[in-house]
mmCIF file of C-alpha atoms in Angstrom:
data_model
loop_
_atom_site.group_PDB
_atom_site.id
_atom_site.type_symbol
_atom_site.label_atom_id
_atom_site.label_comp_id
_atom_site.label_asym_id
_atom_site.label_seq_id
_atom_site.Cartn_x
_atom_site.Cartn_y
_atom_site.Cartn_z
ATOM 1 C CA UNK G 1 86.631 129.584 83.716
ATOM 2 C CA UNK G 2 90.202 130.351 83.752
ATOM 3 C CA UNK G 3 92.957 128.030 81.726
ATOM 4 C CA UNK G 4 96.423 127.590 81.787
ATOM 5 C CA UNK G 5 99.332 125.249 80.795
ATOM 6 C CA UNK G 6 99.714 122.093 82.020
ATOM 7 C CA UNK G 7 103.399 122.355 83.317
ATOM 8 C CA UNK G 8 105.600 123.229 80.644
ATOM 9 C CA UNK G 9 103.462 122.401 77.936
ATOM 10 C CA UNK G 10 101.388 124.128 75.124
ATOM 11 C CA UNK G 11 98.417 122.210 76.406
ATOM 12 C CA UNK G 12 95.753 124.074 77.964
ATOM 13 C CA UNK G 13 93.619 123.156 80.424
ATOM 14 C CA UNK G 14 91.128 124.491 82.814
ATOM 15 C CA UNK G 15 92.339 125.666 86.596
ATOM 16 C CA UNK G 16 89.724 123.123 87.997
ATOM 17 C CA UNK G 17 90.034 119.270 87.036
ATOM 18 C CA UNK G 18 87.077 117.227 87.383
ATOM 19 C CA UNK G 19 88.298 113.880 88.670
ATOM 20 C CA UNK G 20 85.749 111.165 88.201
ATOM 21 C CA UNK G 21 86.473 108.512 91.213
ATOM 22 C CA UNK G 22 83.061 108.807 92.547
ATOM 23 C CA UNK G 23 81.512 107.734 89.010
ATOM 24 C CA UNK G 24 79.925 104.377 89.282
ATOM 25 C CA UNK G 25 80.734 102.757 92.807
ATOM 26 C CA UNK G 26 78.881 106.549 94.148
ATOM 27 C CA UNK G 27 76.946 108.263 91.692
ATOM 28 C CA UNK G 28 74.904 106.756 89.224
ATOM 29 C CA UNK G 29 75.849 107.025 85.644
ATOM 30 C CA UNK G 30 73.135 109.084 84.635
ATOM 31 C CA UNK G 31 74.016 111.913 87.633
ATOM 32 C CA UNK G 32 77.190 111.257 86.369
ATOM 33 C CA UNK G 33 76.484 112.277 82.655
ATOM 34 C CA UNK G 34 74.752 115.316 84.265
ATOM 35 C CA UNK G 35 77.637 116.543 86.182
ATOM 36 C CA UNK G 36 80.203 116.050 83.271
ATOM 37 C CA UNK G 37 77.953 118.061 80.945
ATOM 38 C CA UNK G 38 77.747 120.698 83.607
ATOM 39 C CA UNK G 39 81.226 121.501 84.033
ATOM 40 C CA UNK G 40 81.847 120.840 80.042
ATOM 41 C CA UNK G 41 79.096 123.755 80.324
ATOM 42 C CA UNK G 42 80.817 125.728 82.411
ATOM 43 C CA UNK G 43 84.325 125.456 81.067
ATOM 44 C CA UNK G 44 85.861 122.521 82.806
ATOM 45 C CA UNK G 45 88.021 121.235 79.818
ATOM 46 C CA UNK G 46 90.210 118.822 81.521
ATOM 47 C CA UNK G 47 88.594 114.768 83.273
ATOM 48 C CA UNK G 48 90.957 112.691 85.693
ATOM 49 C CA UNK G 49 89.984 108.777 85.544
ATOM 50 C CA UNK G 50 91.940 106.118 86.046
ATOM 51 C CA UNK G 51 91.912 102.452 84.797
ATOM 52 C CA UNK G 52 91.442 100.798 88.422
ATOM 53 C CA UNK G 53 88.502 103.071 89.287
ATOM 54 C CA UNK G 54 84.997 101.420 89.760
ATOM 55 C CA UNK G 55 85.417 99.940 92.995
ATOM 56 C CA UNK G 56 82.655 97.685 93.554
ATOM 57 C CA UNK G 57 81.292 97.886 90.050
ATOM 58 C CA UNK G 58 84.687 96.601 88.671
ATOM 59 C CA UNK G 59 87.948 98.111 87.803
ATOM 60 C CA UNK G 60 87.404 99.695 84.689
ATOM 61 C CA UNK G 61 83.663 100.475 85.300
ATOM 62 C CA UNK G 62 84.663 104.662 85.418
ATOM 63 C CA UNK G 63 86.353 104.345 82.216
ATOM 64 C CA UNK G 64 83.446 103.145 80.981
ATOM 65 C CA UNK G 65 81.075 105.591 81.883
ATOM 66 C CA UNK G 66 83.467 108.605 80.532
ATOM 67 C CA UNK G 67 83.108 106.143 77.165
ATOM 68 C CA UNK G 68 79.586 106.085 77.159
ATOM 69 C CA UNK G 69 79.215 109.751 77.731
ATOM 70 C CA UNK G 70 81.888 110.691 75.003
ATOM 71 C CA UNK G 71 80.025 108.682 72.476
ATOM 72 C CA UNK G 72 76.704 110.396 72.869
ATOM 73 C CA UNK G 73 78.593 113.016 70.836
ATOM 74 C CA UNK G 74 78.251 116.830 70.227
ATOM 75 C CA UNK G 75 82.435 117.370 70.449
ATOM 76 C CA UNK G 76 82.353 115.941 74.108
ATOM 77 C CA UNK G 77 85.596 114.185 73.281
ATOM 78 C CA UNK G 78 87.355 116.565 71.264
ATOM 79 C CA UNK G 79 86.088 119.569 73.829
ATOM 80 C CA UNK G 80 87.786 117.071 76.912
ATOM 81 C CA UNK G 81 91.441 116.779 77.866
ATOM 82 C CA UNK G 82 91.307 113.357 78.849
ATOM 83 C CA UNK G 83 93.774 112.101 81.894
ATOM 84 C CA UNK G 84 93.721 108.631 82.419
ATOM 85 C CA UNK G 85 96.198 106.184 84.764
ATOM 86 C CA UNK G 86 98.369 102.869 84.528
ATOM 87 C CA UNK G 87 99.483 101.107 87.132
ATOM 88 C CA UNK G 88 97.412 99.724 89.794
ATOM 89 C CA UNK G 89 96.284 95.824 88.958
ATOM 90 C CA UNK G 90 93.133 94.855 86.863
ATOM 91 C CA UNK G 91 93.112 90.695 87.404
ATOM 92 C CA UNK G 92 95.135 88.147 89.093
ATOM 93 C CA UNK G 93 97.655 87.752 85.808
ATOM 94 C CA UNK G 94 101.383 88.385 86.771
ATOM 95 C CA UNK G 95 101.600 91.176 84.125
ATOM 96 C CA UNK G 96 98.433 92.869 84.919
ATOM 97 C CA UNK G 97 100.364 95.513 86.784
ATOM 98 C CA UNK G 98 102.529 98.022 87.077
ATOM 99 C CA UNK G 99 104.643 100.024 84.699
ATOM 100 C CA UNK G 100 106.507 96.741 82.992
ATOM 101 C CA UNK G 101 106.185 97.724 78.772
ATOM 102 C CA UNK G 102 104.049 94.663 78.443
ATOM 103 C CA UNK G 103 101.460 96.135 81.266
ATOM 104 C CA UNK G 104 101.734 99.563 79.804
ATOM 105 C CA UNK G 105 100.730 98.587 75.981
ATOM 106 C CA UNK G 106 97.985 96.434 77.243
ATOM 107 C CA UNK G 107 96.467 98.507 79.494
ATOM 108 C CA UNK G 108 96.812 101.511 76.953
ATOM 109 C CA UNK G 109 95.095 99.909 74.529
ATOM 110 C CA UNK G 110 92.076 98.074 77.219
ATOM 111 C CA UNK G 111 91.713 101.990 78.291
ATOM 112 C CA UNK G 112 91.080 103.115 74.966
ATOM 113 C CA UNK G 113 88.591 100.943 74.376
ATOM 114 C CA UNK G 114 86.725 101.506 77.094
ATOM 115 C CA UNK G 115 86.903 105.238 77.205
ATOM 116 C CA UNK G 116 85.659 104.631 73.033
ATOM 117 C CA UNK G 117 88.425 107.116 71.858
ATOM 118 C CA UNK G 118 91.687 106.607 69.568
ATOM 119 C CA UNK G 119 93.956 108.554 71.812
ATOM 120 C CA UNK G 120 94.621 109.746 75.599
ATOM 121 C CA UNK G 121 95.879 112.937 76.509
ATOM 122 C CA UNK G 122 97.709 112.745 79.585
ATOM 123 C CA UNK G 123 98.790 109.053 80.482
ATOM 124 C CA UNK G 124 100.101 108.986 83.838
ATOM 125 C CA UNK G 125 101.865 106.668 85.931
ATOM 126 C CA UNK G 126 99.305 105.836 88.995
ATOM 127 C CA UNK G 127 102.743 104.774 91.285
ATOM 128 C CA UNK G 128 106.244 104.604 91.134
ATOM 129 C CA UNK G 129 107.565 101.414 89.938
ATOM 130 C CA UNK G 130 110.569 100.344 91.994
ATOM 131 C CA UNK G 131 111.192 96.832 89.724
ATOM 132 C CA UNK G 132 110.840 98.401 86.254
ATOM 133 C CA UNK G 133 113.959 100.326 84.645
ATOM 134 C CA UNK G 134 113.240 103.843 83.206
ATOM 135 C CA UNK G 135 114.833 102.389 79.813
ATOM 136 C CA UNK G 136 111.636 100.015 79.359
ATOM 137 C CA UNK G 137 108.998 102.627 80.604
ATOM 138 C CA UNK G 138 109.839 105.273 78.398
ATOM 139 C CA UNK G 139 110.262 103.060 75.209
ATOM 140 C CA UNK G 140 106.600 101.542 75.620
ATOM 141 C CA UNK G 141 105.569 105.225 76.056
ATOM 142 C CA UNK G 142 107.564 106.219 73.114
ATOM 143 C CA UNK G 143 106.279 103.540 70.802
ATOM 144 C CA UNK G 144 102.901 105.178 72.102
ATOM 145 C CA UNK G 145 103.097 108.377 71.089
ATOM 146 C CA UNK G 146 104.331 107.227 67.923
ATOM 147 C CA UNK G 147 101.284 105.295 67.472
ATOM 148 C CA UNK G 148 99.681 108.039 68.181
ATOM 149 C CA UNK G 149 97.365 106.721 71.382
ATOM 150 C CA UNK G 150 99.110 109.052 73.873
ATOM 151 C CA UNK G 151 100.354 112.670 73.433
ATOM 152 C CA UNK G 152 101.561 113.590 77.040
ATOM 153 C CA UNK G 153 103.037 111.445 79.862
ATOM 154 C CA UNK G 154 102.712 112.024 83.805
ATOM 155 C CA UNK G 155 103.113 110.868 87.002
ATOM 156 C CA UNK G 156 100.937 110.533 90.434
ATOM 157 C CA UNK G 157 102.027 110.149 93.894
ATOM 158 C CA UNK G 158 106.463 110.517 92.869
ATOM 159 C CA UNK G 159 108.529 111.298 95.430
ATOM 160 C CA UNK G 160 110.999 114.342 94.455
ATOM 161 C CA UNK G 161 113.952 111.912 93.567
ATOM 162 C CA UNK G 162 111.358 109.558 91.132
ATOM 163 C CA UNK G 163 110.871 112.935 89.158
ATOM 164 C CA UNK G 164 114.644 113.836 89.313
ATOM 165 C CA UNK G 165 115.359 110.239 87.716
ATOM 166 C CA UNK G 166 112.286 110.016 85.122
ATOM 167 C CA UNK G 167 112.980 113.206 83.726
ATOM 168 C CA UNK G 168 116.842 112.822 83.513
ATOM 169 C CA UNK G 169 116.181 109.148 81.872
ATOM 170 C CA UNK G 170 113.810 110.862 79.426
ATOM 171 C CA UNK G 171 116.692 113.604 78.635
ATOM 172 C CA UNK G 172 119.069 110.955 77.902
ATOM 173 C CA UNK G 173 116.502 109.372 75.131
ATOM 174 C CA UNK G 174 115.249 113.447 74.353
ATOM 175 C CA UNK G 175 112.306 112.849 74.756
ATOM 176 C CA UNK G 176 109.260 115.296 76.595
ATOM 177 C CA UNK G 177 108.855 112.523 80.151
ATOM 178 C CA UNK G 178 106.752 113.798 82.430
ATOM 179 C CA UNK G 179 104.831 117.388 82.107
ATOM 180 C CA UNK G 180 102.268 116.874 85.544
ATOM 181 C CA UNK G 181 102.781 115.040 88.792
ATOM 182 C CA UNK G 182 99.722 114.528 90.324
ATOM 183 C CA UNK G 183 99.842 114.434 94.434
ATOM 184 C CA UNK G 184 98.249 114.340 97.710
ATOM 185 C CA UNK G 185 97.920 118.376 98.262
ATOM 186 C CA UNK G 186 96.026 120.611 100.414
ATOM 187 C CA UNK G 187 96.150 123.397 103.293
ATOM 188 C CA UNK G 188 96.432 120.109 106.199
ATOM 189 C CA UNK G 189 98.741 118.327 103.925
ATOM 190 C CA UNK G 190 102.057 119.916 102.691
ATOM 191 C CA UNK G 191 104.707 117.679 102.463
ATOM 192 C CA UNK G 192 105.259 118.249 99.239
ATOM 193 C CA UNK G 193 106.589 121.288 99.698
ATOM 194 C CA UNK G 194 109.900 120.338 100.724
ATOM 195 C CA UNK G 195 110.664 118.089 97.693
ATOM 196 C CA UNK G 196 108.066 116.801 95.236
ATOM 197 C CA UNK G 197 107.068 121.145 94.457
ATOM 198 C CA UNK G 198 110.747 121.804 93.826
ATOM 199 C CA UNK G 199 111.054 118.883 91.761
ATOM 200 C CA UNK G 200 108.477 119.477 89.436
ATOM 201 C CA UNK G 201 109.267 122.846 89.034
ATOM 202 C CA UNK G 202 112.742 122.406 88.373
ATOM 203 C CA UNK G 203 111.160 119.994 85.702
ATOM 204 C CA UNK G 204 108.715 122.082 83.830
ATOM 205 C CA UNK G 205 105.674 119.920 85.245
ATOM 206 C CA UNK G 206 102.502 121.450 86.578
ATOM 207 C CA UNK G 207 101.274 119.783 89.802
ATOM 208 C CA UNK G 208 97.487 118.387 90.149
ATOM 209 C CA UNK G 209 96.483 118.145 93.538
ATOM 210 C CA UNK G 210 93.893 115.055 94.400
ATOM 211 C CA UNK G 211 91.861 115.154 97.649
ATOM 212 C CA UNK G 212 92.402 119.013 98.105
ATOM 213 C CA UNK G 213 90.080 119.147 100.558
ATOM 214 C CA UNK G 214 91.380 116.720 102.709
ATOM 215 C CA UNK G 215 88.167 114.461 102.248
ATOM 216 C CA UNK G 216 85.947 116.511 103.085
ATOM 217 C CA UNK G 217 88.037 118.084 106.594
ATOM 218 C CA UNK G 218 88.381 121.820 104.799
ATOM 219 C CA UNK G 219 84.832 121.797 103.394
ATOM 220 C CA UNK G 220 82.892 123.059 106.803
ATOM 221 C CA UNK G 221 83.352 119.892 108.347
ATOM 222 C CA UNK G 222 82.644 121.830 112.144
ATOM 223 C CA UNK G 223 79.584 123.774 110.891
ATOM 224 C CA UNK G 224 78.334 120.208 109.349
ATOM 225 C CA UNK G 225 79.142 118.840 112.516
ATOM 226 C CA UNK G 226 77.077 121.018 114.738
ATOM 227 C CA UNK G 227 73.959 121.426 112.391
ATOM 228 C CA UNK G 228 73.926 117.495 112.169
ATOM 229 C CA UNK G 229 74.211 117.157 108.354
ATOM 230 C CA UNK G 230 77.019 115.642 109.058
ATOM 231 C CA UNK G 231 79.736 113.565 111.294
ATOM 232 C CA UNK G 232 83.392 112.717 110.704
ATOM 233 C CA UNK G 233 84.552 108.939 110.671
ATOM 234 C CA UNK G 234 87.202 106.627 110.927
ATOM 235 C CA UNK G 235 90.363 107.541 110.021
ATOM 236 C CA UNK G 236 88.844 111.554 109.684
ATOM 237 C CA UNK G 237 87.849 111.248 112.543
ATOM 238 C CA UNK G 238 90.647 111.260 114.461
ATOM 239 C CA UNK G 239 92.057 114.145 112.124
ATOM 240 C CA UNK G 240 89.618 116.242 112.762
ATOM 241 C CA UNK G 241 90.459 115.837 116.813
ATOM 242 C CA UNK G 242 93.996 116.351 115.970
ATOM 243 C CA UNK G 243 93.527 119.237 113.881
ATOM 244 C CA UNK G 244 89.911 120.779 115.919
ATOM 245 C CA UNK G 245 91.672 124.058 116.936
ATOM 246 C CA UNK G 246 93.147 124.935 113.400
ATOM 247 C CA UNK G 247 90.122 123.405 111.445
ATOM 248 C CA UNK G 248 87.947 125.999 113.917
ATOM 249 C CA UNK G 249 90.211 129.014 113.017
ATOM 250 C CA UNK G 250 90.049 128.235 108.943
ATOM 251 C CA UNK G 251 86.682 128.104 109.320
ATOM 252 C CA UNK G 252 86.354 131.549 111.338
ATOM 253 C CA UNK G 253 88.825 133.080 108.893
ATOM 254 C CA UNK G 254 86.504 131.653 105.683
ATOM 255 C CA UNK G 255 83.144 133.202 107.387
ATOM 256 C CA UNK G 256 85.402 136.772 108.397
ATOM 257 C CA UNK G 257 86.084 136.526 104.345
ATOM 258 C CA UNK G 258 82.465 136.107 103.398
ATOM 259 C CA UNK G 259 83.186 132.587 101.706
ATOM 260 C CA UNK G 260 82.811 129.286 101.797
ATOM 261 C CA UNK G 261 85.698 126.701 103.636
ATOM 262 C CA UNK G 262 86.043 124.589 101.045
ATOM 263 C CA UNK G 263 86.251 127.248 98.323
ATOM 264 C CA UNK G 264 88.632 129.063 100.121
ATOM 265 C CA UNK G 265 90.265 125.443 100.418
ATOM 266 C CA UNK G 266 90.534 125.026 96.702
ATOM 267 C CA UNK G 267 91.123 129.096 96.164
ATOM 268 C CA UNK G 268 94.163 128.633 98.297
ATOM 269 C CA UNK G 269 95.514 125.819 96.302
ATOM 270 C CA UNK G 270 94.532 127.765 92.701
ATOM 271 C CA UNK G 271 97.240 130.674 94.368
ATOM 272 C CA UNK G 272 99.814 128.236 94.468
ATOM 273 C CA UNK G 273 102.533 128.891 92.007
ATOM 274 C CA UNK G 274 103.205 125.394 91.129
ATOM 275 C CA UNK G 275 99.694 124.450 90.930
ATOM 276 C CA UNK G 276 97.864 123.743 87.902
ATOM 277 C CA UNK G 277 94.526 122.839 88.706
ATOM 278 C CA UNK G 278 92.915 120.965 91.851
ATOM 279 C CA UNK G 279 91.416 117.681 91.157
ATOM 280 C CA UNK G 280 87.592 118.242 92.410
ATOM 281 C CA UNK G 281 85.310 114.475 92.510
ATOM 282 C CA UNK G 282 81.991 115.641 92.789
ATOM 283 C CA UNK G 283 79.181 112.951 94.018
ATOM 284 C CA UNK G 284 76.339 115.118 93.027
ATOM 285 C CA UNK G 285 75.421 118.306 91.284
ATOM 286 C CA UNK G 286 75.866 120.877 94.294
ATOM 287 C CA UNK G 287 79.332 119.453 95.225
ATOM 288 C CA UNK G 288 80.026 120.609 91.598
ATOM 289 C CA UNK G 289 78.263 124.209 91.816
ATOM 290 C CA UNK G 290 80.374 124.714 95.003
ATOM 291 C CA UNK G 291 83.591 123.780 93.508
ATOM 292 C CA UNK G 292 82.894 126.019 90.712
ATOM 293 C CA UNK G 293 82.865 129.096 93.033
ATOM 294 C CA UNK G 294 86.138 129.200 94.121
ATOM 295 C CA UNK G 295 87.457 130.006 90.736
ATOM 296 C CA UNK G 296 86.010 133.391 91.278
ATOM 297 C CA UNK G 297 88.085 133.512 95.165
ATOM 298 C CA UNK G 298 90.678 136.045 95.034
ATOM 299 C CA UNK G 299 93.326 136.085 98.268
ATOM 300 C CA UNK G 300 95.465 138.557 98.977
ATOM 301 C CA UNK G 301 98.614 138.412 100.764
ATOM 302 C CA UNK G 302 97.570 139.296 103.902
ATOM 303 C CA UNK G 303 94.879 136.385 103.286
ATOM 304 C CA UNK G 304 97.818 133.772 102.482
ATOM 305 C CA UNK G 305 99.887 134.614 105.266
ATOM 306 C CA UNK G 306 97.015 134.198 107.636
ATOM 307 C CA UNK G 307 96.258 130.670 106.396
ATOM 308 C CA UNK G 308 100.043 130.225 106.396
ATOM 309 C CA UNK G 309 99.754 130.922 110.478
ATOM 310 C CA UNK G 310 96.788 128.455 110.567
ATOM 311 C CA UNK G 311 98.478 125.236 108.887
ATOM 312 C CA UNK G 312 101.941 125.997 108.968
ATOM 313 C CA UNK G 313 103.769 124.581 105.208
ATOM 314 C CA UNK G 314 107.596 123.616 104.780
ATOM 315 C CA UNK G 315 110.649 125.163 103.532
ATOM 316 C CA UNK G 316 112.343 123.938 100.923
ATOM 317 C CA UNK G 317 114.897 120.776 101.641
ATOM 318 C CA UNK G 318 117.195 120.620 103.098
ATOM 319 C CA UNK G 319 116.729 123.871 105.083
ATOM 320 C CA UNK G 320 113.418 122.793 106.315
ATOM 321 C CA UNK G 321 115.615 120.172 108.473
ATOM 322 C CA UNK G 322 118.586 121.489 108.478
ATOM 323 C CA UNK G 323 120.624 124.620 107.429
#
């Protein structure tokens, strides 16, 4: 396994991120337990959660499992850089949501216990929150890290100008703000390129792509289609018919490589200079082993360019618009 910072940092972490979405409402907690002790085992250092995940099971259901595994011992916690989220609601109170200081404390501390730990590494804002001044966010995170129960703070799904104004806010106060943004990245979806990637650069913050195979539409989704394992639906459905043609040609160019489509999926994000580490969410063992692989992927520039011609990115603002 490879590691590097997490944005501007000294916190290292490994270049693959095991997010844990699937835990609970998809795989069973013992399959779970299994596939967090593999990638502990093979380097994976650094578990996404988030405090709204357990879907049918219960918001809060994820954290749980992580807290049950961490408690069965043998350094699992101190070997883990732990991610969690605030934001999304847990119940029908008024305050149960959101970035307001009251939700953040309270949520904080309802994490901790059910993740059984004292502290959370990386405590990131699930959302932007439009009705909550930066003044009141970054004093409940302040009092915090003070405390002790967070170290570092991000973000998830900012748009460039939300980064701008977090991290200027935090400047004002001196303190760190935001060292990750974690967004919606991959070879079909690049709008991030034009202003959320600058942003966080210009910032120091390392960016954590979720979804980077576009649910499943860069993992062989064609070849699964024609053997009959398996069929697009819904909304990827009608992705897939809008993107056929370029999906065909990545997965051409993958097979002329000698490797898989969705390694070359995450292999392509791993190249990306303001990448830190994909978020991978494994349902089962395999979908692990096959993430794994793509650490070992190594493009070179004629390889980039060519996926360039397949899913075209974006320039910078404004000249991706304008001049």
């Amino acid at each position: 396994m490879e590691y590097t910072h997490l944005g501007r940092s000294g916190l290292s972490v490994s270049r693959l991120c095991l997010g844990t979405m699937n835990f609970g409402p998809e795989t069973d907690e013992p399959t779970s337990f299994g596939i967090m002790d593999a990638a502990r085992a093979a380097g994976i250092n650094f578990f996404d959660t988030a405090n709204v995940y357990g879907s049918k099971l219960g918001r809060g259901a994820t954290e749980s499992i992580l807290g049950r595994w961490f408690a069965q011992g043998g350094a699992r916690r101190e070997d883990t850089v732990l991610a969690t989220k605030v934001y999304g609601t847990m119940s029908d109170r008024p305050n149960d949501g959101k970035l307001s200081a009251l939700n953040i404390r309270r949520s904080l501390d309802e994490s901790l216990k059910r993740l059984q730990t004292d502290h959370i590494d990386l405590f990131q804002f699930h959302h932007v929150d439009r009705d909550t001044p930066w003044d009141e966010i970054w004093q409940a995170m302040e009092t915090a890290v003070a405390q002790g129960k967070i170290l570092y703070a991000g973000s998830s799904n900012f748009a460039g100008w939300h980064i701008a104004t977090a991290q200027a806010e935090a400047r004002k106060r001196n303190f760190t703000g935001l060292v990750s943004e974690q967004s919606l990245y991959n070879l079909l979806k690049r709008d991030i390129e034009r202003e959320v990637i600058p942003a966080a650069q210009a910032n120091g913050m390392g960016i954590l792509p979720w979804s980077p195979l576009e649910g499943g539409l860069l993992g062989g989704v064609l070849r699964k289609e024609r053997d009959g394992s398996r069929r697009a639906s819904g909304a990827n459905a009608e992705k897939l018919e809008k993107n056929r043609d370029a999906i065909g040609a990545y997965e051409d160019f993958a097979a002329e490589l000698g490797t898989e489509p969705g390694d070359l999926g995450l292999a392509w994000l791993m190249h990306q200079k303001a990448v830190t580490a994909p978020i991978i969410g494994p349902r089962t063992m395999d979908q692990l082993e096959a993430g794994l692989r793509a650490v070992d992927v190594k493009l070179d520039q004629a390889a980039l360019t060519r996926l360039d011609e397949i899913f075209p990115g974006y320039k910078t603002a404004p000249e991706d618009y304008a001049w």
